[in-house]
Amino acid sequence: MSATMCQTMGLVVGTLGLAGVIAATGIDMWSTQDLYSNPVTTTFQYQGLWLSCVKQSTGFTQCRPYFTILGLPAMFQAVRALMIVGIVLAAIGLLIAIVSLKCLRIGSMEDSAKAKLTLISGIMFILAGLCAIIGVSVFANMLVTNFWMTTVSMYGNSAVSGMSGGAGLPSLQTRYTFGSALFVGWVAGGLTMVGGIMMCLACRGLMPEDTHYKGVSYHVSGKTSAYRTGGYKTSAAYTTEDKSKKSIYNESKRSDDGKSYPSKYDYV
């Protein structure tokens, strides 16, 4: 898979993960009423991070927000914070990922800068996915703990009433189990992390390779005629002139009687 394709797929998967995290945060069914001990009921209760709802058998649903912040459990507030942080990180990572697309040219941005931005967006996607998964897991752990504590309380009271001569039936208490928002949050967090990992893998392919040029030394061969150290061949014009001077000099040395006398050229 090419780096550009991996980057594009990471962006698409990360976007789907962000949409899932937003949907999971807004869904009201984080915890739903367990109907195992009381399958026939006139009301059905479910709760989310922001609202608590009651659905009647007639189809009428009434929801009310949590009117307090300090009165909520600390773990519940931590789950809220983790989901919000995950959404913010994924949104920023999405914006950076769009800017870092190789097919998108913004000014004179180099490929190395795009590769670094791709890595940053991938890390932010991974952190956002971790926040979402941790937040959902913490809420699920709270539900499991409360469920078993409520179960022990129900059957413990029935055992005490049986020993005291009562009917021995378990007391009816509202127990909550996993809602659909938890599964959406787990899947969305996983998709966000996968998108971040793909962006990080694409960063290596987008980084331009460093080219190193080795120095080459050129040695002039001794056989090259252009670099000979011997004498130069003179032209024909200079050769003819020298011969004419020599002939005049030789002829000037001899007189008419055949004897040679010094001439003016001998003293030059």
mmCIF file of N, CA and C in Angstrom, residues 75-164:
data_model
loop_
_atom_site.group_PDB
_atom_site.id
_atom_site.type_symbol
_atom_site.label_atom_id
_atom_site.label_comp_id
_atom_site.label_asym_id
_atom_site.label_seq_id
_atom_site.Cartn_x
_atom_site.Cartn_y
_atom_site.Cartn_z
ATOM 1 N N MET A 75 -15.770 9.355 39.572
ATOM 2 C CA MET A 75 -15.498 8.536 38.389
ATOM 3 C C MET A 75 -16.421 8.914 37.243
ATOM 4 N N PHE A 76 -17.647 9.262 37.563
ATOM 5 C CA PHE A 76 -18.588 9.686 36.528
ATOM 6 C C PHE A 76 -18.104 10.976 35.855
ATOM 7 N N GLN A 77 -17.623 11.912 36.639
ATOM 8 C CA GLN A 77 -17.089 13.150 36.081
ATOM 9 C C GLN A 77 -15.810 12.892 35.275
ATOM 10 N N ALA A 78 -15.007 11.922 35.714
ATOM 11 C CA ALA A 78 -13.790 11.578 34.973
ATOM 12 C C ALA A 78 -14.132 11.009 33.601
ATOM 13 N N VAL A 79 -15.206 10.204 33.531
ATOM 14 C CA VAL A 79 -15.637 9.654 32.243
ATOM 15 C C VAL A 79 -16.069 10.776 31.305
ATOM 16 N N ARG A 80 -16.813 11.718 31.825
ATOM 17 C CA ARG A 80 -17.204 12.877 31.018
ATOM 18 C C ARG A 80 -15.978 13.603 30.462
ATOM 19 N N ALA A 81 -15.003 13.846 31.343
ATOM 20 C CA ALA A 81 -13.810 14.586 30.924
ATOM 21 C C ALA A 81 -13.026 13.809 29.868
ATOM 22 N N LEU A 82 -12.908 12.501 30.035
ATOM 23 C CA LEU A 82 -12.167 11.699 29.070
ATOM 24 C C LEU A 82 -12.831 11.718 27.694
ATOM 25 N N MET A 83 -14.140 11.634 27.652
ATOM 26 C CA MET A 83 -14.828 11.650 26.364
ATOM 27 C C MET A 83 -14.693 13.007 25.677
ATOM 28 N N ILE A 84 -14.778 14.074 26.444
ATOM 29 C CA ILE A 84 -14.646 15.413 25.850
ATOM 30 C C ILE A 84 -13.224 15.634 25.337
ATOM 31 N N VAL A 85 -12.238 15.202 26.128
ATOM 32 C CA VAL A 85 -10.844 15.338 25.683
ATOM 33 C C VAL A 85 -10.596 14.513 24.424
ATOM 34 N N GLY A 86 -11.180 13.312 24.363
ATOM 35 C CA GLY A 86 -11.033 12.491 23.165
ATOM 36 C C GLY A 86 -11.615 13.157 21.929
ATOM 37 N N ILE A 87 -12.774 13.804 22.087
ATOM 38 C CA ILE A 87 -13.386 14.494 20.946
ATOM 39 C C ILE A 87 -12.522 15.665 20.492
ATOM 40 N N VAL A 88 -11.997 16.432 21.454
ATOM 41 C CA VAL A 88 -11.175 17.591 21.099
ATOM 42 C C VAL A 88 -9.891 17.153 20.391
ATOM 43 N N LEU A 89 -9.230 16.128 20.920
ATOM 44 C CA LEU A 89 -7.995 15.651 20.296
ATOM 45 C C LEU A 89 -8.239 15.110 18.893
ATOM 46 N N ALA A 90 -9.316 14.340 18.740
ATOM 47 C CA ALA A 90 -9.617 13.788 17.414
ATOM 48 C C ALA A 90 -9.973 14.886 16.421
ATOM 49 N N ALA A 91 -10.687 15.922 16.883
ATOM 50 C CA ALA A 91 -11.040 17.021 15.974
ATOM 51 C C ALA A 91 -9.800 17.784 15.514
ATOM 52 N N ILE A 92 -8.880 18.057 16.448
ATOM 53 C CA ILE A 92 -7.639 18.743 16.066
ATOM 54 C C ILE A 92 -6.801 17.861 15.143
ATOM 55 N N GLY A 93 -6.736 16.570 15.457
ATOM 56 C CA GLY A 93 -6.006 15.660 14.588
ATOM 57 C C GLY A 93 -6.596 15.579 13.193
ATOM 58 N N LEU A 94 -7.920 15.680 13.093
ATOM 59 C CA LEU A 94 -8.569 15.649 11.781
ATOM 60 C C LEU A 94 -8.200 16.883 10.956
ATOM 61 N N LEU A 95 -8.197 18.040 11.588
ATOM 62 C CA LEU A 95 -7.823 19.268 10.874
ATOM 63 C C LEU A 95 -6.374 19.206 10.397
ATOM 64 N N ILE A 96 -5.478 18.722 11.263
ATOM 65 C CA ILE A 96 -4.072 18.612 10.871
ATOM 66 C C ILE A 96 -3.904 17.587 9.759
ATOM 67 N N ALA A 97 -4.665 16.501 9.824
ATOM 68 C CA ALA A 97 -4.571 15.478 8.786
ATOM 69 C C ALA A 97 -5.027 16.000 7.428
ATOM 70 N N ILE A 98 -6.042 16.843 7.418
ATOM 71 C CA ILE A 98 -6.502 17.417 6.146
ATOM 72 C C ILE A 98 -5.429 18.326 5.551
ATOM 73 N N VAL A 99 -4.787 19.123 6.404
ATOM 74 C CA VAL A 99 -3.733 20.018 5.907
ATOM 75 C C VAL A 99 -2.536 19.227 5.397
ATOM 76 N N SER A 100 -2.250 18.084 6.014
ATOM 77 C CA SER A 100 -1.059 17.317 5.664
ATOM 78 C C SER A 100 -1.270 16.363 4.491
ATOM 79 N N LEU A 101 -2.434 16.382 3.863
ATOM 80 C CA LEU A 101 -2.654 15.487 2.722
ATOM 81 C C LEU A 101 -1.666 15.804 1.602
ATOM 82 N N LYS A 102 -1.087 14.752 1.041
ATOM 83 C CA LYS A 102 -0.089 14.954 -0.013
ATOM 84 C C LYS A 102 -0.716 15.485 -1.287
ATOM 85 N N CYS A 103 -1.975 15.141 -1.528
ATOM 86 C CA CYS A 103 -2.646 15.601 -2.738
ATOM 87 C C CYS A 103 -3.126 17.042 -2.626
ATOM 88 N N LEU A 104 -2.989 17.648 -1.440
ATOM 89 C CA LEU A 104 -3.442 19.018 -1.221
ATOM 90 C C LEU A 104 -2.231 19.916 -1.068
ATOM 91 N N ARG A 105 -2.133 20.923 -1.928
ATOM 92 C CA ARG A 105 -1.013 21.859 -1.900
ATOM 93 C C ARG A 105 -1.431 23.168 -1.240
ATOM 94 N N ILE A 106 -0.721 23.532 -0.190
ATOM 95 C CA ILE A 106 -0.992 24.780 0.517
ATOM 96 C C ILE A 106 0.294 25.592 0.510
ATOM 97 N N GLY A 107 0.348 26.593 -0.336
ATOM 98 C CA GLY A 107 1.535 27.423 -0.421
ATOM 99 C C GLY A 107 2.732 26.633 -0.923
ATOM 100 N N SER A 108 3.855 26.830 -0.283
ATOM 101 C CA SER A 108 5.095 26.139 -0.648
ATOM 102 C C SER A 108 5.510 25.153 0.431
ATOM 103 N N MET A 109 4.540 24.447 1.000
ATOM 104 C CA MET A 109 4.828 23.478 2.047
ATOM 105 C C MET A 109 5.578 22.290 1.467
ATOM 106 N N GLU A 110 6.679 21.922 2.094
ATOM 107 C CA GLU A 110 7.498 20.832 1.613
ATOM 108 C C GLU A 110 6.939 19.491 2.081
ATOM 109 N N ASP A 111 7.425 18.420 1.435
ATOM 110 C CA ASP A 111 6.965 17.082 1.787
ATOM 111 C C ASP A 111 7.399 16.690 3.201
ATOM 112 N N SER A 112 8.553 17.164 3.637
ATOM 113 C CA SER A 112 8.999 16.841 5.001
ATOM 114 C C SER A 112 8.067 17.445 6.044
ATOM 115 N N ALA A 113 7.583 18.665 5.794
ATOM 116 C CA ALA A 113 6.632 19.292 6.717
ATOM 117 C C ALA A 113 5.311 18.530 6.730
ATOM 118 N N LYS A 114 4.855 18.085 5.570
ATOM 119 C CA LYS A 114 3.618 17.304 5.517
ATOM 120 C C LYS A 114 3.770 15.981 6.264
ATOM 121 N N ALA A 115 4.945 15.376 6.149
ATOM 122 C CA ALA A 115 5.177 14.112 6.855
ATOM 123 C C ALA A 115 5.137 14.319 8.371
ATOM 124 N N LYS A 116 5.715 15.398 8.862
ATOM 125 C CA LYS A 116 5.683 15.679 10.292
ATOM 126 C C LYS A 116 4.260 15.958 10.775
ATOM 127 N N LEU A 117 3.494 16.702 9.980
ATOM 128 C CA LEU A 117 2.104 16.961 10.350
ATOM 129 C C LEU A 117 1.282 15.671 10.359
ATOM 130 N N THR A 118 1.574 14.781 9.424
ATOM 131 C CA THR A 118 0.880 13.489 9.403
ATOM 132 C C THR A 118 1.174 12.689 10.656
ATOM 133 N N LEU A 119 2.427 12.712 11.099
ATOM 134 C CA LEU A 119 2.785 12.014 12.334
ATOM 135 C C LEU A 119 2.071 12.619 13.537
ATOM 136 N N ILE A 120 2.005 13.945 13.597
ATOM 137 C CA ILE A 120 1.330 14.612 14.718
ATOM 138 C C ILE A 120 -0.155 14.254 14.748
ATOM 139 N N SER A 121 -0.798 14.275 13.580
ATOM 140 C CA SER A 121 -2.220 13.928 13.542
ATOM 141 C C SER A 121 -2.441 12.477 13.931
ATOM 142 N N GLY A 122 -1.540 11.586 13.518
ATOM 143 C CA GLY A 122 -1.676 10.181 13.920
ATOM 144 C C GLY A 122 -1.567 10.000 15.421
ATOM 145 N N ILE A 123 -0.620 10.697 16.048
ATOM 146 C CA ILE A 123 -0.470 10.601 17.501
ATOM 147 C C ILE A 123 -1.713 11.136 18.207
ATOM 148 N N MET A 124 -2.277 12.205 17.690
ATOM 149 C CA MET A 124 -3.472 12.770 18.318
ATOM 150 C C MET A 124 -4.665 11.840 18.157
ATOM 151 N N PHE A 125 -4.778 11.166 17.021
ATOM 152 C CA PHE A 125 -5.849 10.181 16.841
ATOM 153 C C PHE A 125 -5.695 9.028 17.836
ATOM 154 N N ILE A 126 -4.466 8.584 18.014
ATOM 155 C CA ILE A 126 -4.235 7.472 18.945
ATOM 156 C C ILE A 126 -4.595 7.885 20.374
ATOM 157 N N LEU A 127 -4.181 9.083 20.770
ATOM 158 C CA LEU A 127 -4.524 9.557 22.118
ATOM 159 C C LEU A 127 -6.031 9.715 22.288
ATOM 160 N N ALA A 128 -6.709 10.203 21.244
ATOM 161 C CA ALA A 128 -8.167 10.347 21.326
ATOM 162 C C ALA A 128 -8.848 8.990 21.470
ATOM 163 N N GLY A 129 -8.376 7.994 20.720
ATOM 164 C CA GLY A 129 -8.946 6.659 20.847
ATOM 165 C C GLY A 129 -8.717 6.063 22.219
ATOM 166 N N LEU A 130 -7.529 6.294 22.785
ATOM 167 C CA LEU A 130 -7.254 5.803 24.136
ATOM 168 C C LEU A 130 -8.170 6.465 25.159
ATOM 169 N N CYS A 131 -8.382 7.761 25.021
ATOM 170 C CA CYS A 131 -9.281 8.454 25.960
ATOM 171 C C CYS A 131 -10.693 7.880 25.900
ATOM 172 N N ALA A 132 -11.177 7.636 24.667
ATOM 173 C CA ALA A 132 -12.532 7.096 24.524
ATOM 174 C C ALA A 132 -12.633 5.686 25.112
ATOM 175 N N ILE A 133 -11.658 4.844 24.817
ATOM 176 C CA ILE A 133 -11.710 3.459 25.313
ATOM 177 C C ILE A 133 -11.584 3.430 26.836
ATOM 178 N N ILE A 134 -10.694 4.246 27.384
ATOM 179 C CA ILE A 134 -10.540 4.274 28.844
ATOM 180 C C ILE A 134 -11.806 4.799 29.517
ATOM 181 N N GLY A 135 -12.400 5.858 28.942
ATOM 182 C CA GLY A 135 -13.623 6.388 29.536
ATOM 183 C C GLY A 135 -14.761 5.382 29.540
ATOM 184 N N VAL A 136 -14.956 4.700 28.424
ATOM 185 C CA VAL A 136 -16.025 3.694 28.352
ATOM 186 C C VAL A 136 -15.736 2.529 29.288
ATOM 187 N N SER A 137 -14.485 2.123 29.370
ATOM 188 C CA SER A 137 -14.129 0.995 30.239
ATOM 189 C C SER A 137 -14.329 1.342 31.712
ATOM 190 N N VAL A 138 -14.010 2.566 32.089
ATOM 191 C CA VAL A 138 -14.218 2.991 33.480
ATOM 192 C C VAL A 138 -15.703 2.974 33.827
ATOM 193 N N PHE A 139 -16.525 3.467 32.906
ATOM 194 C CA PHE A 139 -17.972 3.450 33.156
ATOM 195 C C PHE A 139 -18.494 2.019 33.231
ATOM 196 N N ALA A 140 -17.992 1.139 32.371
ATOM 197 C CA ALA A 140 -18.421 -0.263 32.418
ATOM 198 C C ALA A 140 -18.016 -0.918 33.732
ATOM 199 N N ASN A 141 -16.830 -0.575 34.227
ATOM 200 C CA ASN A 141 -16.398 -1.125 35.513
ATOM 201 C C ASN A 141 -17.301 -0.642 36.645
ATOM 202 N N MET A 142 -17.725 0.618 36.574
ATOM 203 C CA MET A 142 -18.666 1.127 37.570
ATOM 204 C C MET A 142 -19.979 0.355 37.532
ATOM 205 N N LEU A 143 -20.473 0.062 36.334
ATOM 206 C CA LEU A 143 -21.727 -0.686 36.215
ATOM 207 C C LEU A 143 -21.597 -2.099 36.778
ATOM 208 N N VAL A 144 -20.473 -2.745 36.476
ATOM 209 C CA VAL A 144 -20.277 -4.115 36.976
ATOM 210 C C VAL A 144 -20.212 -4.124 38.502
ATOM 211 N N THR A 145 -19.502 -3.171 39.076
ATOM 212 C CA THR A 145 -19.387 -3.112 40.536
ATOM 213 C C THR A 145 -20.744 -2.854 41.192
ATOM 214 N N ASN A 146 -21.479 -1.879 40.652
ATOM 215 C CA ASN A 146 -22.797 -1.577 41.223
ATOM 216 C C ASN A 146 -23.776 -2.724 41.020
ATOM 217 N N PHE A 147 -23.651 -3.418 39.889
ATOM 218 C CA PHE A 147 -24.565 -4.526 39.617
ATOM 219 C C PHE A 147 -24.408 -5.628 40.664
ATOM 220 N N TRP A 148 -23.152 -6.024 40.928
ATOM 221 C CA TRP A 148 -22.952 -7.107 41.872
ATOM 222 C C TRP A 148 -23.219 -6.662 43.307
ATOM 223 N N MET A 149 -22.952 -5.428 43.610
ATOM 224 C CA MET A 149 -23.283 -4.931 44.950
ATOM 225 C C MET A 149 -24.797 -4.912 45.157
ATOM 226 N N THR A 150 -25.531 -4.510 44.102
ATOM 227 C CA THR A 150 -26.992 -4.517 44.200
ATOM 228 C C THR A 150 -27.534 -5.936 44.291
ATOM 229 N N THR A 151 -26.916 -6.850 43.570
ATOM 230 C CA THR A 151 -27.356 -8.250 43.611
ATOM 231 C C THR A 151 -27.141 -8.854 44.994
ATOM 232 N N VAL A 152 -25.977 -8.602 45.574
ATOM 233 C CA VAL A 152 -25.701 -9.110 46.922
ATOM 234 C C VAL A 152 -26.667 -8.500 47.935
ATOM 235 N N SER A 153 -26.967 -7.208 47.747
ATOM 236 C CA SER A 153 -27.891 -6.552 48.665
ATOM 237 C C SER A 153 -29.293 -7.125 48.547
ATOM 238 N N MET A 154 -29.702 -7.433 47.312
ATOM 239 C CA MET A 154 -31.050 -7.981 47.109
ATOM 240 C C MET A 154 -31.195 -9.341 47.758
ATOM 241 N N TYR A 155 -30.284 -10.247 47.442
ATOM 242 C CA TYR A 155 -30.417 -11.604 47.965
ATOM 243 C C TYR A 155 -29.969 -11.707 49.420
ATOM 244 N N GLY A 156 -29.162 -10.765 49.879
ATOM 245 C CA GLY A 156 -28.811 -10.754 51.295
ATOM 246 C C GLY A 156 -29.992 -10.371 52.153
ATOM 247 N N ASN A 157 -30.759 -9.395 51.708
ATOM 248 C CA ASN A 157 -31.950 -8.998 52.456
ATOM 249 C C ASN A 157 -32.993 -10.102 52.443
ATOM 250 N N SER A 158 -33.098 -10.830 51.319
ATOM 251 C CA SER A 158 -34.078 -11.928 51.261
ATOM 252 C C SER A 158 -33.690 -13.051 52.200
ATOM 253 N N ALA A 159 -32.372 -13.295 52.330
ATOM 254 C CA ALA A 159 -31.937 -14.350 53.253
ATOM 255 C C ALA A 159 -32.232 -13.960 54.699
ATOM 256 N N VAL A 160 -32.019 -12.680 55.015
ATOM 257 C CA VAL A 160 -32.293 -12.212 56.377
ATOM 258 C C VAL A 160 -33.783 -12.283 56.669
ATOM 259 N N SER A 161 -34.613 -11.902 55.703
ATOM 260 C CA SER A 161 -36.063 -11.957 55.923
ATOM 261 C C SER A 161 -36.544 -13.393 56.032
ATOM 262 N N GLY A 162 -35.914 -14.328 55.352
ATOM 263 C CA GLY A 162 -36.297 -15.743 55.459
ATOM 264 C C GLY A 162 -35.981 -16.313 56.820
ATOM 265 N N MET A 163 -34.840 -15.918 57.358
ATOM 266 C CA MET A 163 -34.479 -16.387 58.692
ATOM 267 C C MET A 163 -35.392 -15.812 59.755
ATOM 268 N N SER A 164 -35.921 -14.632 59.514
ATOM 269 C CA SER A 164 -36.809 -14.023 60.508
ATOM 270 C C SER A 164 -38.257 -14.453 60.331
#
